[in-house]
Amino acid sequence: MRTGIATVCLSGTLKEKMQACAIAGFDGIEIFEQDLVTSPLPPEDIRKMAADLGLTLDLYQPFRDFDSVPGDLLAANLRRAGAKFRLMSRLGMDTILVCSNVATASIDSDDLRVEQLGQLAALAGDHGVKVAYEALAWGKFVSDYEHAHRLVTAVDHPNLGTCLDSFHILSRNWDTAPIEVLDPAKIFFVQVADAPKLAMDVLSWSRHYRVFPGEGQFELAKFMGHVVRAGYTGPVSLEIFNDVFRQSDVERTAVDGMRSLIWLEEQGAKWLDANAGTPAVPRRRYPMELATLPQVAEPAGWNFAEVRAADTTGLETVLGQLGFGFDGRHRTKDVQLWSMGAARVVINEAAPDLAAGSAPAIAALGFDVDSPVIAAARAQQLKAPAVPRKSQANEEVFQGFAAPDSTEVFLCQGSADRTAAWTSEFGEGLDVPAGGSTAVIDHINLAQPWQHFDEAVLFYTSALALQPQPFAEVPSPTGLVRSQVMLSADRSVRLVLNLAPLIQQEGGGARTTYQEHIAFAVDDLVGTARAARGRGLEFLQIPANYYEDLDARFGLDPDFLATLQDLNLLYDRDADGEFLHFYTATVGSVFFEMVERRGGYDGYGAPNAPVRHAVQYDHLHRS
Amino acid sequence: MRTGIATVCLSGTLKEKMQACAIAGFDGIEIFEQDLVTSPLPPEDIRKMAADLGLTLDLYQPFRDFDSVPGDLLAANLRRAGAKFRLMSRLGMDTILVCSNVATASIDSDDLRVEQLGQLAALAGDHGVKVAYEALAWGKFVSDYEHAHRLVTAVDHPNLGTCLDSFHILSRNWDTAPIEVLDPAKIFFVQVADAPKLAMDVLSWSRHYRVFPGEGQFELAKFMGHVVRAGYTGPVSLEIFNDVFRQSDVERTAVDGMRSLIWLEEQGAKWLDANAGTPAVPRRRYPMELATLPQVAEPAGWNFAEVRAADTTGLETVLGQLGFGFDGRHRTKDVQLWSMGAARVVINEAAPDLAAGSAPAIAALGFDVDSPVIAAARAQQLKAPAVPRKSQANEEVFQGFAAPDSTEVFLCQGSADRTAAWTSEFGEGLDVPAGGSTAVIDHINLAQPWQHFDEAVLFYTSALALQPQPFAEVPSPTGLVRSQVMLSADRSVRLVLNLAPLIQQEGGGARTTYQEHIAFAVDDLVGTARAARGRGLEFLQIPANYYEDLDARFGLDPDFLATLQDLNLLYDRDADGEFLHFYTATVGSVFFEMVERRGGYDGYGAPNAPVRHAVQYDHLHRS
């Protein structure tokens, strides 16, 4: 599959965009007209730079408001088109995107459109240019890709074809199956974009909220499957209008985009395999070849979590109070191991590269996978930056890479009994009795930088096969927190990505606060809390008002309610079961949560999250 | 008019919110349930704190999903209501908001609703509580305020009335006129919210995009007029769900909200005066008294603009090259005066309080007004913070206040001949010939902090009688720039508020860049540009690609096009006329623009703005 991206997806100048696209590994680019018009580079220099960078210039776009106009406007439009065709010749480009008319269309006649598109095709032919006509979702008279294709077929000129854009098709819920029966010789270009399903006017949706494939909710694998079965062989190119991408680091965003196409290619291949029909038509029968990636199953569980700190005293205290046992220090590295049943926490004392300071912070996640090598190979192909891990002879070497928020992700060999071989590298610990031998890591909650949230969703989806759930918005005293759960199917891995609100700073800037946490599941939360209190744990203090409201909502048994309040426990209930949990006070930017799931409860106590945010904020402000 | 605000409008803890509301001058507040549930304060303490702060506790809200349910759910809902009624008694509150059911309504029967609301009213009566039933715009069976009022009327219980919320009414385009014929004894509460007109699902619109009155596009003056004519006498209270307000400084946002109610009160009074009917019913005939403000006309023009810098050399050079004459130094202050016709620029050398550094920046705007004293009195009543201006005897004292972005706004006595008396306080200048004696300030473009954009719109609307125009979004290499023009009716004052995109910083933070500019209008831009070039002015360099595109779009006369390109002029044309303009290079965070308007052209060359942003960005990155 030939990969492409429109320059409008990225921040910076045309030169910066092109360089970033080359680094990210795209085959070609679409030049968005405004990027050229605002560039100091002459067209000949752009052409040479693209060649030097190994990028083809696949599409000049957009040419707007051509068809369905009266004669005088048509003449002006043809003159305008001629100027662009001459420019394209200097750029060495042969395909231009012409959108169905939005602003100046005044005559609704397919005969007239065929006649006018025919004139455009003839002019394009004179300049050796191919016109890819696209039905915009909000085109005045032409908004359906099949309609556009009928017009193109009626014109029947070798220099006129269509452009298929997944956003324009899927935002209108047009059926994608008929793509297969389009004349492949008339499909000049394919653009792909994903989007969250929003109930808003389609123009605003398109201009601000598109995301890279895999970051939204469109059925793009199916779309790709139909495109391949149609016999299309040209570039598959990203055209994403996204407010955040426009503001983000250009190289990061380009890599994010490239990852989305690699993932989409695989998803398309899978769709073709799963929908091969009877008799089955093998994927390789089609002219476009879709590459696949090393295949991995979703992770089987958490192997460990790692927290870093310059001063580890606070962490050690809290873990001990929670009932974790100290399993010793590593024989060659400055790290400690603490555990409680299968819940393992590594405390890294080295903290060599803490960009955000030396306060305790979650630094790494270890996932149990079937084959760390295959999983690492997949992540590598998805452009995940590898993390070097120093180790001595006879020590287990983890395959690892960096997530978009810089958290290190390690791929570990899982085991049926939930033990980990690498723990033998740790020396003798203290003889502390474990408080809850059945504990496991229930979920880990990471704060994401505002400009990399969508990227993180795609990263965990594509590299680790976690499934994004519908996101929630939780009120906090400093704004709404967007919370996105990523799950393995059997719930053994629950990763929560939080987008903390920006808080204003002097001088017009903004920052986010980064409280993250690790939650451990136990069988007996009340017992765990009592024991922790006995060891002197500082609980997050839950207001009395919360318990009154809880009682109003659920009508709880008075003794049970008193126990909850006495121990600062929070409670939730739904049709599937019950949830009990408590939080520790925060150490640096990390805190811990203990949870007990009763019955089939599958949530995270979302109604209690505002209480947690408010109390933490209050505590932060008072201290 | 009694003023109120719901705590959900503001950031922070309940205590911080209440304190901010008291400081801003509200009469009372609505307690949003979540703010109470998450607060460590016992209800009795909240009650006492409100009393100490001089705030009444007007409404407990919201109570959700009560009506249209089967019997078992009704029993649970009544139990839940009882708990809240007891809580209200501890808070000393007598009114609760009950929303029409969204989530659990399953039986669509008005008879059943009357029966169930009747039971709720009876229970409320037992506790001395009044229930204000509100039709949510997205209520499952009840979404129209007249429907809610019919139900309440049918129940006919003294403890049951309705709540009118302008958002729920105007978002659905319900006719507001019938408000007048509602039974005033049954209107228990009125909430007001404004909003931009967005085409999206009404729930998302409501939860994220509400703004304070005057910051959106709803017809709130009319709504207020109908409420007053209905005979309502209770609080008029803000209930604004806004993502940015939730993140902003609580005291600033509270003042912004208070300003919006003061403004709304005046607008309501004006609407009543203008719609008194025949025979006229004077406003004072109605039970609710609406206060008005000192009346001002829109400003007649720009008096001056002030730029501050620690090192003024760069500014002096550019102004001289543009053709401005140096009119001398002030006799007691460290400021210089430069002018070109009626365009006056004050360069302030003192720069004592430049928070963002000492680079040149726009510091103050002077507006010509009919009566500076009346205008200042109005601004004062609208809670604009006054700016002290030091002056000696015999010097003109400007009335001034600080705009939301900290720019100082001065109210000056205008004159028919566009001169300014205060210029006589300046000593002798250089004998430099003025380059364009007819120049005036055409517009001034200020960058706004992201969290105060809506506040700024209301500020200039209410304090200076400028009219907000529909906003535009301009692509730049670092993101979309939101651009909001504020106009006087005769266009003698054009103020452009720009919301620059946030740019990511290390560690997850963000900042904005603040390039601002002053544009001067002349009669002969080509001549002005030639003369400036002769004096060595550094123009913003416009790419050749721009001129090719200009020609493709407009088919310009080749000589004219060559002149434009030779002089780095930009060009735009529409049905009303033509626009020529050029930009200087940036000095500190300020640059200048020279414009020539031909015919009735009323814009700002918006199609050229991306070029300007791209070239400035490129220049910033290279230097």
Short mmCIF file of N, CA and C in Angstrom, two decimals, chain A residues 11-13 16 33-34 36-43 79-80 83-84 87 90 199-201 208-209 243 246-249 450-452 473 475 477-480 501-504 507-512 514 543 545-546 548-549 551-555 610-611 614 617-618 621, chain B residues 11-13 16 33-34 36-43 79-80 83-84 87 90 199-201 208-209 243 246-249 450-452 473 475 477-480 501-504 507-512 514 543 545-546 548-549 551-555 610-611 614 617-618 621:
data_model
loop_
_atom_site.label_atom_id
_atom_site.label_comp_id
_atom_site.label_asym_id
_atom_site.label_seq_id
_atom_site.Cartn_x
_atom_site.Cartn_y
_atom_site.Cartn_z
N SER A 11 1.58 20.75 11.65
CA SER A 11 1.96 22.12 12.00
C SER A 11 3.23 22.51 11.26
N GLY A 12 3.55 23.80 11.29
CA GLY A 12 4.82 24.27 10.74
C GLY A 12 4.74 24.79 9.32
N THR A 13 5.90 25.01 8.74
CA THR A 13 5.98 25.47 7.35
C THR A 13 5.96 24.27 6.42
N GLU A 16 9.10 22.25 6.82
CA GLU A 16 9.10 21.43 8.05
C GLU A 16 8.17 20.23 7.91
N GLU A 33 -3.05 23.65 -0.74
CA GLU A 33 -2.71 24.88 -1.45
C GLU A 33 -2.18 25.98 -0.54
N GLN A 34 -2.82 26.15 0.62
CA GLN A 34 -2.41 27.24 1.50
C GLN A 34 -0.95 27.09 1.95
N LEU A 36 1.42 25.92 0.15
CA LEU A 36 2.27 26.38 -0.94
C LEU A 36 2.22 27.89 -1.07
N VAL A 37 1.02 28.44 -0.99
CA VAL A 37 0.85 29.89 -1.18
C VAL A 37 1.63 30.67 -0.12
N THR A 38 1.69 30.12 1.09
CA THR A 38 2.35 30.85 2.18
C THR A 38 3.85 30.53 2.26
N SER A 39 4.33 29.68 1.36
CA SER A 39 5.74 29.27 1.43
C SER A 39 6.64 30.19 0.62
N PRO A 40 7.82 30.48 1.15
CA PRO A 40 8.78 31.27 0.36
C PRO A 40 9.49 30.43 -0.71
N LEU A 41 9.27 29.12 -0.72
CA LEU A 41 9.97 28.27 -1.67
C LEU A 41 9.31 28.32 -3.04
N PRO A 42 10.08 28.54 -4.12
CA PRO A 42 9.51 28.44 -5.47
C PRO A 42 9.10 27.01 -5.76
N PRO A 43 8.11 26.84 -6.63
CA PRO A 43 7.63 25.48 -6.95
C PRO A 43 8.75 24.54 -7.36
N ARG A 79 -10.24 29.64 -16.13
CA ARG A 79 -9.02 30.44 -16.12
C ARG A 79 -8.22 30.13 -14.85
N ARG A 80 -8.92 30.08 -13.73
CA ARG A 80 -8.29 29.78 -12.44
C ARG A 80 -7.67 28.38 -12.48
N ALA A 83 -4.40 28.30 -14.43
CA ALA A 83 -3.26 28.81 -13.65
C ALA A 83 -2.72 27.72 -12.72
N LYS A 84 -3.63 26.97 -12.11
CA LYS A 84 -3.19 25.91 -11.18
C LYS A 84 -2.53 24.77 -11.95
N LEU A 87 0.94 25.75 -12.65
CA LEU A 87 1.72 25.64 -11.41
C LEU A 87 2.10 24.17 -11.15
N ARG A 90 5.04 22.99 -12.98
CA ARG A 90 6.31 23.41 -12.38
C ARG A 90 6.64 22.55 -11.15
N ALA A 199 -22.62 14.39 17.16
CA ALA A 199 -23.88 14.89 16.60
C ALA A 199 -23.75 16.40 16.42
N MET A 200 -23.15 16.79 15.31
CA MET A 200 -22.99 18.23 15.04
C MET A 200 -22.98 18.44 13.54
N ASP A 201 -22.99 19.70 13.12
CA ASP A 201 -23.01 19.94 11.68
C ASP A 201 -21.74 19.37 11.07
N HIS A 208 -12.64 20.29 12.32
CA HIS A 208 -11.98 20.39 13.63
C HIS A 208 -11.72 19.04 14.30
N TYR A 209 -12.52 18.03 13.98
CA TYR A 209 -12.52 16.84 14.83
C TYR A 209 -12.05 15.56 14.12
N ASP A 243 -7.70 20.34 15.18
CA ASP A 243 -7.18 21.53 15.85
C ASP A 243 -5.92 21.23 16.65
N ARG A 246 -2.78 20.49 14.50
CA ARG A 246 -2.23 21.73 13.95
C ARG A 246 -1.30 22.44 14.94
N GLN A 247 -1.45 22.09 16.22
CA GLN A 247 -0.68 22.78 17.26
C GLN A 247 0.49 21.94 17.75
N SER A 248 0.51 20.67 17.37
CA SER A 248 1.46 19.74 17.98
C SER A 248 2.77 19.67 17.21
N ASP A 249 3.74 19.09 17.84
CA ASP A 249 5.05 18.89 17.21
C ASP A 249 4.90 18.15 15.89
N TRP A 450 -1.95 16.97 26.78
CA TRP A 450 -3.12 17.32 25.97
C TRP A 450 -2.91 17.10 24.48
N GLN A 451 -1.68 17.26 24.01
CA GLN A 451 -1.47 17.17 22.56
C GLN A 451 -1.21 15.75 22.09
N HIS A 452 -1.20 14.78 23.01
CA HIS A 452 -0.90 13.41 22.59
C HIS A 452 -1.97 12.41 23.01
N GLU A 473 -16.33 12.09 31.02
CA GLU A 473 -15.81 13.39 31.45
C GLU A 473 -16.17 13.58 32.92
N PRO A 475 -16.00 15.96 36.33
CA PRO A 475 -15.74 17.31 36.82
C PRO A 475 -14.69 17.30 37.94
N PRO A 477 -12.23 20.34 40.41
CA PRO A 477 -12.21 21.78 40.73
C PRO A 477 -11.43 22.61 39.73
N THR A 478 -10.61 21.98 38.90
CA THR A 478 -9.87 22.76 37.90
C THR A 478 -10.33 22.48 36.48
N GLY A 479 -11.47 21.84 36.33
CA GLY A 479 -12.00 21.62 35.00
C GLY A 479 -12.42 20.18 34.77
N LEU A 480 -12.91 19.90 33.57
CA LEU A 480 -13.34 18.54 33.25
C LEU A 480 -12.12 17.67 32.93
N PRO A 501 -7.27 18.82 32.75
CA PRO A 501 -7.53 20.14 32.18
C PRO A 501 -6.30 21.05 32.31
N LEU A 502 -6.20 21.97 31.38
CA LEU A 502 -5.15 22.98 31.47
C LEU A 502 -5.53 23.98 32.55
N ILE A 503 -4.55 24.39 33.30
CA ILE A 503 -4.78 25.41 34.32
C ILE A 503 -4.00 26.64 33.91
N GLN A 504 -4.64 27.78 34.01
CA GLN A 504 -3.98 29.00 33.54
C GLN A 504 -2.76 29.34 34.37
N GLY A 507 0.86 35.17 32.50
CA GLY A 507 1.43 35.40 31.18
C GLY A 507 0.72 34.67 30.07
N GLY A 508 -0.45 34.09 30.37
CA GLY A 508 -1.25 33.50 29.30
C GLY A 508 -0.94 32.05 29.02
N GLY A 509 0.02 31.47 29.69
CA GLY A 509 0.34 30.07 29.48
C GLY A 509 -0.59 29.17 30.24
N ALA A 510 -0.29 27.90 30.22
CA ALA A 510 -1.14 26.92 30.89
C ALA A 510 -0.30 25.70 31.20
N ARG A 511 -0.76 24.95 32.19
CA ARG A 511 -0.09 23.69 32.51
C ARG A 511 -1.15 22.70 32.97
N THR A 512 -0.76 21.46 33.06
CA THR A 512 -1.66 20.47 33.63
C THR A 512 -1.02 19.91 34.88
N TYR A 514 -0.37 16.48 37.16
CA TYR A 514 -0.17 15.09 36.78
C TYR A 514 -0.26 14.15 37.96
N PRO A 543 -15.35 13.33 52.49
CA PRO A 543 -16.26 14.19 53.26
C PRO A 543 -17.51 13.43 53.75
N ASN A 545 -20.39 14.58 53.80
CA ASN A 545 -21.49 14.84 52.87
C ASN A 545 -21.62 13.73 51.82
N TYR A 546 -20.48 13.16 51.45
CA TYR A 546 -20.49 12.08 50.46
C TYR A 546 -21.32 10.90 50.96
N GLU A 548 -23.71 10.89 53.18
CA GLU A 548 -25.15 11.21 53.19
C GLU A 548 -25.76 11.04 51.81
N ASP A 549 -25.01 11.52 50.81
CA ASP A 549 -25.51 11.40 49.44
C ASP A 549 -25.58 9.93 49.02
N ASP A 551 -26.09 7.40 50.88
CA ASP A 551 -27.26 6.81 51.51
C ASP A 551 -28.54 7.23 50.80
N ALA A 552 -28.60 8.51 50.41
CA ALA A 552 -29.79 8.98 49.69
C ALA A 552 -29.94 8.22 48.38
N ARG A 553 -28.83 7.93 47.71
CA ARG A 553 -28.91 7.27 46.41
C ARG A 553 -29.18 5.77 46.52
N PHE A 554 -28.52 5.12 47.52
CA PHE A 554 -28.58 3.65 47.56
C PHE A 554 -29.36 3.07 48.73
N GLY A 555 -29.64 3.87 49.76
CA GLY A 555 -30.34 3.34 50.92
C GLY A 555 -29.59 2.18 51.55
N PRO A 610 -15.34 12.63 41.08
CA PRO A 610 -15.30 14.06 41.44
C PRO A 610 -14.93 14.28 42.91
N VAL A 611 -15.33 13.36 43.76
CA VAL A 611 -14.98 13.48 45.18
C VAL A 611 -13.46 13.37 45.34
N ALA A 614 -11.78 16.52 44.06
CA ALA A 614 -12.00 17.68 44.93
C ALA A 614 -11.16 17.59 46.20
N TYR A 617 -7.51 18.16 45.36
CA TYR A 617 -7.29 19.58 45.09
C TYR A 617 -7.23 20.36 46.40
N ASP A 618 -8.18 20.07 47.26
CA ASP A 618 -8.25 20.77 48.55
C ASP A 618 -6.97 20.52 49.34
N HIS A 621 -4.05 22.42 47.89
CA HIS A 621 -4.13 23.86 48.15
C HIS A 621 -3.81 24.19 49.60
N SER B 11 -14.68 27.50 39.07
CA SER B 11 -13.65 26.55 39.46
C SER B 11 -13.44 26.58 40.97
N GLY B 12 -12.73 25.58 41.47
CA GLY B 12 -12.34 25.58 42.88
C GLY B 12 -13.26 24.79 43.78
N THR B 13 -13.06 24.96 45.08
CA THR B 13 -13.89 24.28 46.08
C THR B 13 -15.13 25.12 46.35
N GLU B 16 -14.18 28.32 48.08
CA GLU B 16 -13.57 29.30 47.18
C GLU B 16 -14.64 29.94 46.28
N GLU B 33 -25.20 20.28 43.54
CA GLU B 33 -25.07 19.18 44.49
C GLU B 33 -23.65 18.63 44.61
N GLN B 34 -23.00 18.46 43.46
CA GLN B 34 -21.66 17.88 43.49
C GLN B 34 -20.69 18.73 44.31
N LEU B 36 -21.42 20.37 46.96
CA LEU B 36 -21.68 20.08 48.37
C LEU B 36 -21.16 18.70 48.73
N VAL B 37 -21.44 17.72 47.89
CA VAL B 37 -21.05 16.33 48.20
C VAL B 37 -19.53 16.21 48.32
N THR B 38 -18.81 16.98 47.53
CA THR B 38 -17.34 16.87 47.55
C THR B 38 -16.70 17.81 48.58
N SER B 39 -17.52 18.54 49.31
CA SER B 39 -16.97 19.52 50.25
C SER B 39 -16.79 18.92 51.64
N PRO B 40 -15.68 19.28 52.28
CA PRO B 40 -15.49 18.82 53.66
C PRO B 40 -16.35 19.60 54.66
N LEU B 41 -17.00 20.66 54.22
CA LEU B 41 -17.76 21.51 55.14
C LEU B 41 -19.12 20.87 55.47
N PRO B 42 -19.48 20.77 56.76
CA PRO B 42 -20.82 20.31 57.11
C PRO B 42 -21.86 21.35 56.64
N PRO B 43 -23.07 20.88 56.35
CA PRO B 43 -24.12 21.80 55.87
C PRO B 43 -24.30 23.01 56.78
N ARG B 79 -37.97 8.57 48.51
CA ARG B 79 -37.04 8.39 49.63
C ARG B 79 -35.80 9.27 49.42
N ARG B 80 -35.28 9.27 48.18
CA ARG B 80 -34.12 10.09 47.82
C ARG B 80 -34.45 11.57 48.03
N ALA B 83 -34.43 12.58 51.70
CA ALA B 83 -33.08 12.79 52.23
C ALA B 83 -32.57 14.18 51.85
N LYS B 84 -32.84 14.60 50.63
CA LYS B 84 -32.36 15.91 50.18
C LYS B 84 -33.12 17.03 50.89
N LEU B 87 -31.60 17.47 54.20
CA LEU B 87 -30.32 18.17 54.04
C LEU B 87 -30.55 19.67 53.85
N ARG B 90 -31.06 21.55 56.95
CA ARG B 90 -29.81 21.87 57.67
C ARG B 90 -29.09 23.03 57.00
N ALA B 199 -24.67 24.15 15.73
CA ALA B 199 -25.48 23.04 15.21
C ALA B 199 -24.92 21.74 15.74
N MET B 200 -25.33 21.38 16.95
CA MET B 200 -24.85 20.12 17.54
C MET B 200 -25.91 19.61 18.49
N ASP B 201 -25.71 18.41 19.02
CA ASP B 201 -26.73 17.88 19.91
C ASP B 201 -26.84 18.77 21.14
N HIS B 208 -21.13 22.09 27.62
CA HIS B 208 -19.76 22.57 27.36
C HIS B 208 -19.69 24.01 26.87
N TYR B 209 -20.73 24.49 26.22
CA TYR B 209 -20.59 25.73 25.47
C TYR B 209 -21.45 26.89 25.96
N ASP B 243 -16.57 24.73 29.72
CA ASP B 243 -15.29 24.05 29.99
C ASP B 243 -14.20 25.03 30.42
N ARG B 246 -14.67 26.53 33.96
CA ARG B 246 -14.31 25.55 34.98
C ARG B 246 -12.81 25.54 35.25
N GLN B 247 -12.03 26.06 34.30
CA GLN B 247 -10.57 26.02 34.43
C GLN B 247 -9.99 27.36 34.85
N SER B 248 -10.82 28.41 34.82
CA SER B 248 -10.28 29.77 34.98
C SER B 248 -10.29 30.20 36.44
N ASP B 249 -9.59 31.27 36.68
CA ASP B 249 -9.53 31.85 38.01
C ASP B 249 -10.93 32.15 38.52
N TRP B 450 -6.28 32.70 26.48
CA TRP B 450 -7.32 31.71 26.13
C TRP B 450 -8.45 31.66 27.13
N GLN B 451 -8.16 31.93 28.39
CA GLN B 451 -9.21 31.76 29.39
C GLN B 451 -10.06 33.03 29.58
N HIS B 452 -9.76 34.11 28.83
CA HIS B 452 -10.53 35.34 29.02
C HIS B 452 -11.13 35.86 27.72
N GLU B 473 -11.94 31.84 11.78
CA GLU B 473 -10.81 31.02 12.21
C GLU B 473 -9.77 31.02 11.11
N PRO B 475 -6.06 29.75 9.73
CA PRO B 475 -4.98 28.77 9.94
C PRO B 475 -3.63 29.47 10.07
N PRO B 477 0.73 28.38 11.16
CA PRO B 477 1.60 27.20 11.30
C PRO B 477 1.56 26.57 12.69
N THR B 478 1.03 27.29 13.67
CA THR B 478 0.96 26.70 15.01
C THR B 478 -0.48 26.44 15.44
N GLY B 479 -1.41 26.49 14.51
CA GLY B 479 -2.79 26.17 14.85
C GLY B 479 -3.77 27.21 14.34
N LEU B 480 -5.05 26.97 14.63
CA LEU B 480 -6.08 27.92 14.20
C LEU B 480 -6.11 29.11 15.14
N PRO B 501 -3.44 30.16 19.23
CA PRO B 501 -3.45 28.75 19.68
C PRO B 501 -2.38 28.50 20.72
N LEU B 502 -2.66 27.53 21.58
CA LEU B 502 -1.66 27.11 22.55
C LEU B 502 -0.58 26.29 21.85
N ILE B 503 0.63 26.51 22.25
CA ILE B 503 1.73 25.75 21.69
C ILE B 503 2.32 24.91 22.80
N GLN B 504 2.57 23.66 22.50
CA GLN B 504 3.02 22.76 23.56
C GLN B 504 4.39 23.16 24.10
N GLY B 507 7.13 19.18 29.29
CA GLY B 507 6.49 18.92 30.58
C GLY B 507 4.97 18.99 30.52
N GLY B 508 4.40 19.09 29.32
CA GLY B 508 2.96 19.03 29.20
C GLY B 508 2.26 20.37 29.28
N GLY B 509 3.00 21.42 29.48
CA GLY B 509 2.38 22.73 29.54
C GLY B 509 2.14 23.31 28.17
N ALA B 510 1.73 24.56 28.14
CA ALA B 510 1.45 25.21 26.87
C ALA B 510 1.58 26.70 27.05
N ARG B 511 1.81 27.39 25.95
CA ARG B 511 1.84 28.84 26.01
C ARG B 511 1.27 29.36 24.69
N THR B 512 1.00 30.64 24.64
CA THR B 512 0.59 31.26 23.38
C THR B 512 1.64 32.29 23.01
N TYR B 514 2.27 36.07 21.38
CA TYR B 514 1.49 37.30 21.45
C TYR B 514 1.96 38.35 20.47
N PRO B 543 5.60 35.88 -0.02
CA PRO B 543 6.13 34.91 -1.00
C PRO B 543 5.60 35.15 -2.41
N ASN B 545 4.74 32.92 -4.41
CA ASN B 545 3.60 32.02 -4.64
C ASN B 545 2.28 32.71 -4.36
N TYR B 546 2.30 33.63 -3.39
CA TYR B 546 1.08 34.35 -3.06
C TYR B 546 0.57 35.15 -4.25
N GLU B 548 1.11 34.64 -7.42
CA GLU B 548 0.58 33.75 -8.46
C GLU B 548 -0.85 33.34 -8.14
N ASP B 549 -1.06 33.02 -6.87
CA ASP B 549 -2.40 32.61 -6.46
C ASP B 549 -3.39 33.78 -6.57
N ASP B 551 -3.25 36.19 -8.66
CA ASP B 551 -3.58 36.36 -10.07
C ASP B 551 -4.56 35.29 -10.53
N ALA B 552 -4.36 34.05 -10.05
CA ALA B 552 -5.28 32.97 -10.43
C ALA B 552 -6.68 33.28 -9.92
N ARG B 553 -6.77 33.87 -8.75
CA ARG B 553 -8.09 34.14 -8.17
C ARG B 553 -8.76 35.35 -8.79
N PHE B 554 -7.96 36.44 -9.02
CA PHE B 554 -8.59 37.70 -9.41
C PHE B 554 -8.29 38.14 -10.84
N GLY B 555 -7.31 37.53 -11.50
CA GLY B 555 -6.98 37.96 -12.86
C GLY B 555 -6.63 39.44 -12.90
N PRO B 610 -3.48 33.99 6.66
CA PRO B 610 -2.58 32.83 6.79
C PRO B 610 -1.18 33.11 6.26
N VAL B 611 -1.10 33.94 5.21
CA VAL B 611 0.22 34.30 4.67
C VAL B 611 1.00 35.07 5.72
N ALA B 614 2.16 32.72 8.47
CA ALA B 614 3.22 31.80 8.05
C ALA B 614 4.56 32.52 7.92
N TYR B 617 5.88 33.38 11.34
CA TYR B 617 6.38 32.17 12.00
C TYR B 617 7.75 31.79 11.44
N ASP B 618 7.84 31.83 10.13
CA ASP B 618 9.09 31.47 9.46
C ASP B 618 10.21 32.41 9.93
N HIS B 621 11.28 31.65 13.45
CA HIS B 621 12.06 30.42 13.56
C HIS B 621 13.47 30.56 13.01
#
